């Protein structure tokens, strides 16, 4: 995700909002894994309490979002059906079908779901009892589920596009329909799920809308069936996806097709009336994909494109295979051309860093945003003649302040209640890109570029941690970089920049004198 603040000079642009922990000075090592295992065991033991006990919300123990995700099962696929009524201020009728394998004996199954009315639940074709607990839907099947068994959970529910008080994200209401923005923890405001990036799954979407609307979702279209005044559109992913990356666009849209590198299918979704005006921007995507392939290797998915929505979000978002942008960013430009192109590359970079290689826990989000910011800046340097070193030096001067305000890059501070997207602070954008710059200075450009290619290839379609990155970087550099990363990713103060001993922290702004 990339926030677009339009009132601050580019060299000082901060991102206090969005579109990943360690308990010791040794990074994401054995101690953290033991604690995570203890949290998980505790959560599972709660899940295995008898059905007579009251339902409770569970979680997998993520440091930033303790109640996000659920223990005891691993989702293989989601099949989502939505019926759009033709108005974006009324609930959609929906059916969510989850195929999962149990990883523990379960008397109950907790799903994340917090904004919709549940009408019925079935487990393996049999009616099941259900209750709400916090932001969980707690399902009690007619008979316990045994560890290692496949199960199918079908929930008939509504999906409300009008946000409740204190809830942020999920459906985005556009001037002509709907889109989705589920980062970081808002997919469960749209559909029941295991709403954590550590549990990626395959997705199928069936969306029914009145004729005259166009529906596009993640992945590739497999069917379109018109019956009377309505059309049902079906899309399916060919790679696993985190729930926070789901995207469904419903609107009076044009879908524009073109070819990318190696015949890659590129499709863009724009308001029909603006298709011609936006075409010069859309035409840049194939070359941007080719540029990134030259840096990190083949594009990781079956298709790509941009969704330019008529909505005011304040951010752009890397939803898998179909990145979300505000249309006004391109039709009412405030930023120069080179910068808008670099924003497009930022979200495109996420298809490798964040989407294909997803964070194991949310404290690893710097791996997403730091890399996307890195390639945003590199593109601006190579294509827009904006020297990366200038922005890095400016970021270095602000880095201590960012660490104090939001935490170091790999240990962001816990968001305040009601401000869950508050983890998306400057420390995980420019602060994390600064750590990558320091790494390249430390190990040299050839080793750094080799590391980047191996990283996305080794963890493709999977999840990874900061510890994984540290281990791989050490292997590529042929020396232990634990101490280097410990300082740059977890230190309260910014270490000296290799090769630039003259770089200093900028003085804090003076507070106005009291009168």
Coordinates of C-alpha atoms in Angstrom, one line a residue, residues 20-23 32 36 39 58-69 135 183-185 188 195-197 359-369 405-425 427-428 466 490:
X20 CA 5.4 -7.0 9.2
X21 CA 8.2 -9.3 15.5
X22 CA 10.8 -10.3 17.5
X23 CA 11.1 -10.7 21.3
X32 CA 10.1 -16.0 19.1
X36 CA 4.4 -18.2 19.0
X39 CA 0.4 -18.7 22.0
X58 CA -9.3 -16.4 19.2
X59 CA -6.3 -15.4 17.2
X60 CA -2.9 -16.8 16.2
X61 CA -1.0 -14.4 18.5
X62 CA 0.2 -11.8 15.9
X63 CA 2.0 -9.1 17.9
X64 CA 0.2 -6.3 16.1
X65 CA -3.2 -8.0 15.7
X66 CA -3.6 -10.6 18.4
X67 CA -7.1 -11.6 17.5
X68 CA -6.5 -11.8 13.7
X69 CA -6.5 -15.3 12.2
X135 CA -15.0 -10.1 15.7
X183 CA -5.4 -4.3 4.2
X184 CA -4.4 -4.9 6.9
X185 CA -7.3 -6.7 8.6
X188 CA -13.4 -10.2 7.5
X195 CA -8.0 -13.2 8.0
X196 CA -4.2 -13.4 8.3
X197 CA -1.6 -13.4 5.5
X359 CA 4.6 -11.7 5.4
X360 CA 4.4 -14.5 8.0
X361 CA 3.4 -12.0 10.6
X362 CA 2.4 -8.3 10.3
X363 CA 5.7 -7.1 11.9
X364 CA 7.4 -8.4 8.7
X365 CA 5.5 -5.7 6.6
X366 CA 8.7 -3.8 6.1
X367 CA 9.7 -6.6 3.6
X368 CA 6.6 -5.5 1.6
X369 CA 6.8 -1.8 1.8
X405 CA 7.3 7.8 16.6
X406 CA 6.5 4.5 15.0
X407 CA 9.1 2.0 16.1
X408 CA 12.1 0.6 14.0
X409 CA 11.3 -0.9 10.6
X410 CA 10.9 -4.6 11.7
X411 CA 9.2 -3.8 15.0
X412 CA 6.5 -1.2 14.4
X413 CA 4.5 0.0 17.3
X414 CA 1.2 -1.6 18.0
X415 CA -1.6 0.5 16.4
X416 CA -3.9 2.4 18.7
X417 CA -7.5 1.2 19.2
X418 CA -9.6 2.2 16.2
X419 CA -6.4 3.0 14.1
X420 CA -5.4 -0.5 12.9
X421 CA -3.9 0.9 9.6
X422 CA -1.7 3.0 11.8
X423 CA 1.1 0.4 11.4
X424 CA 1.7 2.0 7.9
X425 CA 4.1 4.6 9.1
X427 CA 9.5 3.6 9.3
X428 CA 8.2 0.7 7.1
X466 CA 12.5 -11.2 8.6
X490 CA 15.4 -3.2 15.5

